[in-house]
Tab-separated table of C-alpha atoms in Angstrom:
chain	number	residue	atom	x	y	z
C	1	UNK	CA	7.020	-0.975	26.295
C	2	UNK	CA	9.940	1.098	24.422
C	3	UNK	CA	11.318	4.394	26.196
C	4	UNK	CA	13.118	6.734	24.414
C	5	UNK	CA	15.673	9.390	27.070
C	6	UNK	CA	17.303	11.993	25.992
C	7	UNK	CA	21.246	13.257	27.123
C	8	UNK	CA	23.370	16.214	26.447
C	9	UNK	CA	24.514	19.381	27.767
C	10	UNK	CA	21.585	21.748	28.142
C	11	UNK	CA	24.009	24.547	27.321
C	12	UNK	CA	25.530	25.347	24.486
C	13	UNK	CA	27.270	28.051	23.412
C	14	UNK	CA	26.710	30.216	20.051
C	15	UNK	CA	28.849	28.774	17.035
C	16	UNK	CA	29.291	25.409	18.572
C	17	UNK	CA	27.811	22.296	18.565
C	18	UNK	CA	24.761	20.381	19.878
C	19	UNK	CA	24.835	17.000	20.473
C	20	UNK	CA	22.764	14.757	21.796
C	21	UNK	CA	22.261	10.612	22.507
C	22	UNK	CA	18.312	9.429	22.508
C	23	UNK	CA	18.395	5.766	24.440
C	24	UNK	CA	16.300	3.333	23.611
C	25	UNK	CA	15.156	0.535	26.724
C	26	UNK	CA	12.325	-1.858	26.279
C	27	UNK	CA	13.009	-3.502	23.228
C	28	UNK	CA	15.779	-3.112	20.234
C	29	UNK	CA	16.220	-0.308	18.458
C	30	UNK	CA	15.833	-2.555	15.298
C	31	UNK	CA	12.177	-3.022	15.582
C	32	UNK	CA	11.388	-0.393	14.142
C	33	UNK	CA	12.598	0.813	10.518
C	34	UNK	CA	12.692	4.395	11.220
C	35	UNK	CA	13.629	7.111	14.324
C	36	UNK	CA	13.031	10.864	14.189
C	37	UNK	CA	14.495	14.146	16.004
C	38	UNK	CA	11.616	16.510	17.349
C	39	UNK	CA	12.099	20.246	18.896
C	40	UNK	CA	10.055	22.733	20.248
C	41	UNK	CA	10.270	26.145	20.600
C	42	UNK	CA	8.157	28.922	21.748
C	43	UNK	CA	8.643	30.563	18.517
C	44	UNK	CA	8.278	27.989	15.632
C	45	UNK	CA	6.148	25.284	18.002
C	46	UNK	CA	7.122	21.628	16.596
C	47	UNK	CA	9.405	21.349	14.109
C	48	UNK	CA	11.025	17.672	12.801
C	49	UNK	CA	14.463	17.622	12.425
C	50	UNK	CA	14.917	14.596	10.893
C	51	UNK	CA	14.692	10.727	10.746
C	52	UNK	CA	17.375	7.907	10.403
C	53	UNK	CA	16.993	4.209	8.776
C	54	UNK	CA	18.251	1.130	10.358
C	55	UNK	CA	20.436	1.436	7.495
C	56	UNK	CA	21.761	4.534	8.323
C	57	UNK	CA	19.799	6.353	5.353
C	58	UNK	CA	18.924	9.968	6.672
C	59	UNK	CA	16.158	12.818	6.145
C	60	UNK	CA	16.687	15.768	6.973
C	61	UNK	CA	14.521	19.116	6.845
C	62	UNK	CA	15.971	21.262	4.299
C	63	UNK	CA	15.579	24.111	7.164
C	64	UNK	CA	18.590	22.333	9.101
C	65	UNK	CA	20.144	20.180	6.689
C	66	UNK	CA	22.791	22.127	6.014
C	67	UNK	CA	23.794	21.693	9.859
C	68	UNK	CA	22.228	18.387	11.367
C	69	UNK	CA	23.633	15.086	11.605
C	70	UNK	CA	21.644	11.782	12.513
C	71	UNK	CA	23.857	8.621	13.557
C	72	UNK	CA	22.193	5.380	14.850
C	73	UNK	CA	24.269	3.678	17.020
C	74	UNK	CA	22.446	-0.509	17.082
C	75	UNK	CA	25.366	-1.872	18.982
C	76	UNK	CA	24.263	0.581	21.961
C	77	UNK	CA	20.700	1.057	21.121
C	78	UNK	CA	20.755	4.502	20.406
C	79	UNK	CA	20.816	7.143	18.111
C	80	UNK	CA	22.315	10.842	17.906
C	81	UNK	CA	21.945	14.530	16.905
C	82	UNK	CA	24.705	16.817	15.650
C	83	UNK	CA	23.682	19.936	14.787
C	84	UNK	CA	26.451	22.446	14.200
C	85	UNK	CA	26.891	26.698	14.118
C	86	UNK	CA	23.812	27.026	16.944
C	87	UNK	CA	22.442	30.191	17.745
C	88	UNK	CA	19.698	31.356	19.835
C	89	UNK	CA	16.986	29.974	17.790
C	90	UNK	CA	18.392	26.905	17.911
C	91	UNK	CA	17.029	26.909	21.549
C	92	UNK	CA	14.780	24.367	22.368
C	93	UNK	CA	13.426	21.603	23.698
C	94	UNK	CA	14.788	18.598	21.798
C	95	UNK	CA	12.895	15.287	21.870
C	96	UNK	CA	13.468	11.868	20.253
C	97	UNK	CA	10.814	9.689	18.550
C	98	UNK	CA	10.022	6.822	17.440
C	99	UNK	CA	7.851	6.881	13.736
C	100	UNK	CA	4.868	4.517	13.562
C	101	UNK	CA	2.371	4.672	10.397
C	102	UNK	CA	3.241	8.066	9.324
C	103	UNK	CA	3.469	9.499	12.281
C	104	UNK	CA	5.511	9.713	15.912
C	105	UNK	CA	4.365	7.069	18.609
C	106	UNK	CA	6.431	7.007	20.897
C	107	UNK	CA	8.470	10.504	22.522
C	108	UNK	CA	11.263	10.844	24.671
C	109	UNK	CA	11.076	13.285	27.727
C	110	UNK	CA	12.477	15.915	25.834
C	111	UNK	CA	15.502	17.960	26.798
C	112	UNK	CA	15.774	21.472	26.629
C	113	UNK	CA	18.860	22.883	25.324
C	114	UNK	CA	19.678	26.858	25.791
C	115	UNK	CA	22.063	28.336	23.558
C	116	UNK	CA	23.739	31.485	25.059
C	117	UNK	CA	27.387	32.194	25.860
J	1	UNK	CA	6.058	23.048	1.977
J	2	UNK	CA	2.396	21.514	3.368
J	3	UNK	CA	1.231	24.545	5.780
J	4	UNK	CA	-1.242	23.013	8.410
J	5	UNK	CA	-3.675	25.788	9.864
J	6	UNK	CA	-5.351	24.811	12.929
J	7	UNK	CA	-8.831	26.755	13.902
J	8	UNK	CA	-9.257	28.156	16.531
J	9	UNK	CA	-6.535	29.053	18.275
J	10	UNK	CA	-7.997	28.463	21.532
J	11	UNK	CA	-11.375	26.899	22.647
J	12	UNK	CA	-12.882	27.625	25.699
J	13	UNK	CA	-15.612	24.971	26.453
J	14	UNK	CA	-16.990	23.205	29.756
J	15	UNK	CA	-16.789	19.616	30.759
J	16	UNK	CA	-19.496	17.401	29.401
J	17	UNK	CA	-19.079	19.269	26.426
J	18	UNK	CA	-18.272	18.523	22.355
J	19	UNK	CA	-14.988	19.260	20.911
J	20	UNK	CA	-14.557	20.112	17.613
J	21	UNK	CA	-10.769	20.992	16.472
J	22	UNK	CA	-10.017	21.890	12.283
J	23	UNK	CA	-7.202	21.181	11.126
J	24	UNK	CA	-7.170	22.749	7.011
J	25	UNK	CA	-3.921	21.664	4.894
J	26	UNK	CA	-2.091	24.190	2.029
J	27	UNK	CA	-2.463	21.066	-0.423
J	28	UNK	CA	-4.330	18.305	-0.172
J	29	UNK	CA	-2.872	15.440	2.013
J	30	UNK	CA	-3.456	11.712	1.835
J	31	UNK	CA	-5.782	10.368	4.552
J	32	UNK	CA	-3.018	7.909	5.866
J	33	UNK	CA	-0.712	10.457	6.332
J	34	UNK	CA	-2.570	12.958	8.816
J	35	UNK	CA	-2.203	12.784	12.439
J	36	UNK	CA	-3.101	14.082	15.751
J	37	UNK	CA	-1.511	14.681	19.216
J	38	UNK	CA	-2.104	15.829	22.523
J	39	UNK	CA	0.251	17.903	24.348
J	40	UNK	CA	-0.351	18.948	28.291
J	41	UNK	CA	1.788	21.676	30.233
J	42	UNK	CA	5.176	20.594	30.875
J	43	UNK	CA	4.140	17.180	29.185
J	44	UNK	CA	5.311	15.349	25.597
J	45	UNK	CA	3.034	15.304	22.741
J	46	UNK	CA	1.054	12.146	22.831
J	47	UNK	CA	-0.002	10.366	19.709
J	48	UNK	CA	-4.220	10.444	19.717
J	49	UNK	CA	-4.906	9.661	16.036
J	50	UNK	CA	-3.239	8.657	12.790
J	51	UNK	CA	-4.251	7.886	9.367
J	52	UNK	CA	-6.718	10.918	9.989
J	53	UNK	CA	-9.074	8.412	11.960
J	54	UNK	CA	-7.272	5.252	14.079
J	55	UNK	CA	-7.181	5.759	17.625
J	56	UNK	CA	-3.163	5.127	18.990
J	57	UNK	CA	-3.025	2.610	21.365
J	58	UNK	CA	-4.803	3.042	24.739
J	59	UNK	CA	-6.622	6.614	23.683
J	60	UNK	CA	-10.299	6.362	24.391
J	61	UNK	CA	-12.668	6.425	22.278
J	62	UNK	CA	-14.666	10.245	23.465
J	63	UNK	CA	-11.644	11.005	20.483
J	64	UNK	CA	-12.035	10.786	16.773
J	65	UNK	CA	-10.627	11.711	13.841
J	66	UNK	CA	-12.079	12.127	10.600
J	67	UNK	CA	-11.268	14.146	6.930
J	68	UNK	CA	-9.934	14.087	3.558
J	69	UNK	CA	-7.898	16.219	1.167
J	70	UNK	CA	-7.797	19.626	2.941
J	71	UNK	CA	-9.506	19.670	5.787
J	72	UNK	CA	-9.592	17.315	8.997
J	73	UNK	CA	-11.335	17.617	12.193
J	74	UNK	CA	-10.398	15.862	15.803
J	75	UNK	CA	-13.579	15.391	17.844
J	76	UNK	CA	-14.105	15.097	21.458
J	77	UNK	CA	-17.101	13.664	22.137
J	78	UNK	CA	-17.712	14.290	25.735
J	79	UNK	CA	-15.018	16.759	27.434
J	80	UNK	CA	-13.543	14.937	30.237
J	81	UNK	CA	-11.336	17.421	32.891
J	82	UNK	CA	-8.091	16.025	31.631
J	83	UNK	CA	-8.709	16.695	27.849
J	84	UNK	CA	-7.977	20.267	28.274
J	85	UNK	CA	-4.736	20.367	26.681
J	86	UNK	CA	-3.272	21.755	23.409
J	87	UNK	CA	-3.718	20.086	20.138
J	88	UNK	CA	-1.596	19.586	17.187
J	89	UNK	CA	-2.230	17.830	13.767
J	90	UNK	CA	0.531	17.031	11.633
J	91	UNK	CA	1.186	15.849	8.215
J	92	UNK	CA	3.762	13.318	6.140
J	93	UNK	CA	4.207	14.556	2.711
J	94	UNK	CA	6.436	16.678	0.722
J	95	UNK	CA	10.068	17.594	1.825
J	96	UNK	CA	9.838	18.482	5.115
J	97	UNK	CA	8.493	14.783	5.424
J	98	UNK	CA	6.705	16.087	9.015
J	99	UNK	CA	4.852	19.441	9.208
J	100	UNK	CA	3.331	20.574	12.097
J	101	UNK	CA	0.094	22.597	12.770
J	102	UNK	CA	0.543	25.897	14.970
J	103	UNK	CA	-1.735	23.824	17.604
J	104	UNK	CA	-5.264	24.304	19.278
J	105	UNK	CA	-6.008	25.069	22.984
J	106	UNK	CA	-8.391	23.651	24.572
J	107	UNK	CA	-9.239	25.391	28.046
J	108	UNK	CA	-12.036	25.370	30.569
J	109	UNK	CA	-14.987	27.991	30.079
C-alpha cells in the first residue's frame, strides 16, 4: 500500500520560502498520472494547492499561482512544494496526496508549517 | 469558483442513530466529480466516497453517498462511536480544479 510523508522546516520566516519534499514508499510514483498539494488552516479549512503530471504538467490554484511551484522528482520518488513571499496565512498544515477518480485517495501525515519571524 | 455549502454545521446525534450530511454546490457539478471525506481530531482526511456514491476502498457500507447537480447528501446509516468526526465534500470542476466544503461535525448528543 502507497505512503505519502511529508519533510521540511516547520518554520519559516515571513518573505521567504516554503519548501517541502512529499515521499512516496510502497509502490512508484509513476502509477499514478497525477499528485496534489493539500493545506489546512483554521481559517480557510482545506484548500488544494495544486497537482503535478508525470510529465511535469502543473495546476495550480489561481489563489497561489502566482507563488507555488510543483516539481516531481521520479528518479527519487518524490515530489515538491515551493511556495515563495509566505506570510502568516500561509500557516498551515501542509499535506501531500495522491488523486484517484476525481478525488484524493491517499494523504500524507501532514506537516504543519508556522510562518513567524 | 464552485462554492460547496455544507448543512449543518454541526450535528449532534446518538449512536444507533441516522446521519444525514448536505452538501449544496454554487453550480451544478457532475456526479463523477463529487466526493466525500472523513476527518478525525488530529487525524488526515480519509477518502469515504467519490463519484457522489462509490464507497473508497475498505469504508463500510453504514456510509453512502448519493445526489446530482446541486445538491448531495452523505448518509450514515447506523452511527457507530467512531463515526463522530467532521465531514467534508469536495468538488473537481472549474479552475480551482478542487474546492472544498466548509465541513460538517458530527458529535455525540
Amino acid at each position: 500500500q502507497v505512503q505519502l510523508q511529508e519533510s521540511g522546516p516547520g518554520l519559516v520566516k515571513p518573505s521567504e520560502t516554503l519548501s517541502l519534499t512529499c515521499a512516496v514508499s510502497g509502490g512508484s510514483i509513476s502509477t499514478r498520472p497525477w499528485w496534489s498539494w493539500v493545506r489546512q488552516s483554521p481559517g480557510k479549512g482545506l484548500e488544494w494547492i495544486g497537482e503535478i503530471y508525470q510529465s511535469g504538467s502543473t495546476n495550480y490554484n489561481p489563489s497561489l499561482k502566482s507563488r507555488v511551484t510543483i516539481l516531481l522528482d521520479k528518479s527519487n520518488n518524490q515530489f515538491s512544494l515551493k511556495l515563495t513571499s509566505v506570510t502568516a496565512a500561509d500557516t498551515a498544515v501542509y499535506y501531500c496526496a495522491r488523486n484517484g477518480d476525481y478525488c484524493h485517495d491517499s494523504w500524507g501525515q501532514g506537516i504543519l508549517v508556522t510562518v513567524s519571524s | 469558483e464552485i462554492v460547496l455549502t455544507q448543512s449543518p454545521g454541526t450535528l449532534s446525534l446518538s449512536p444507533g442513530e441516522r446521519a444525514t450530511l448536505s452538501c449544496r454546490a454554487s453550480q451544478s457539478v457532475s456526479s463523477r466529480y463529487l466526493a466525500w471525506y472523513q476527518q478525525k481530531p488530529g487525524q488526515v482526511p480519509r477518502l469515504l466516497i467519490y463519484g457522489a456514491s462509490s464507497r473508497a476502498t475498505g469504508i463500510p457500507d453504514r456510509f453512502s453517498g448519493s445526489g446530482s447537480g446541486t445538491d448531495f447528501t452523505l448518509t450514515i446509516s447506523t452511527l457507530e462511536p467512531e463515526d463522530f468526526a467532521v465531514y467534508y465534500c469536495q468538488q473537481y470542476g472549474p479552475s480551482p480544479l478542487y474546492t472544498f466544503g466548509q465541513g460538517t461535525k458530527l458529535q455525540i448528543k
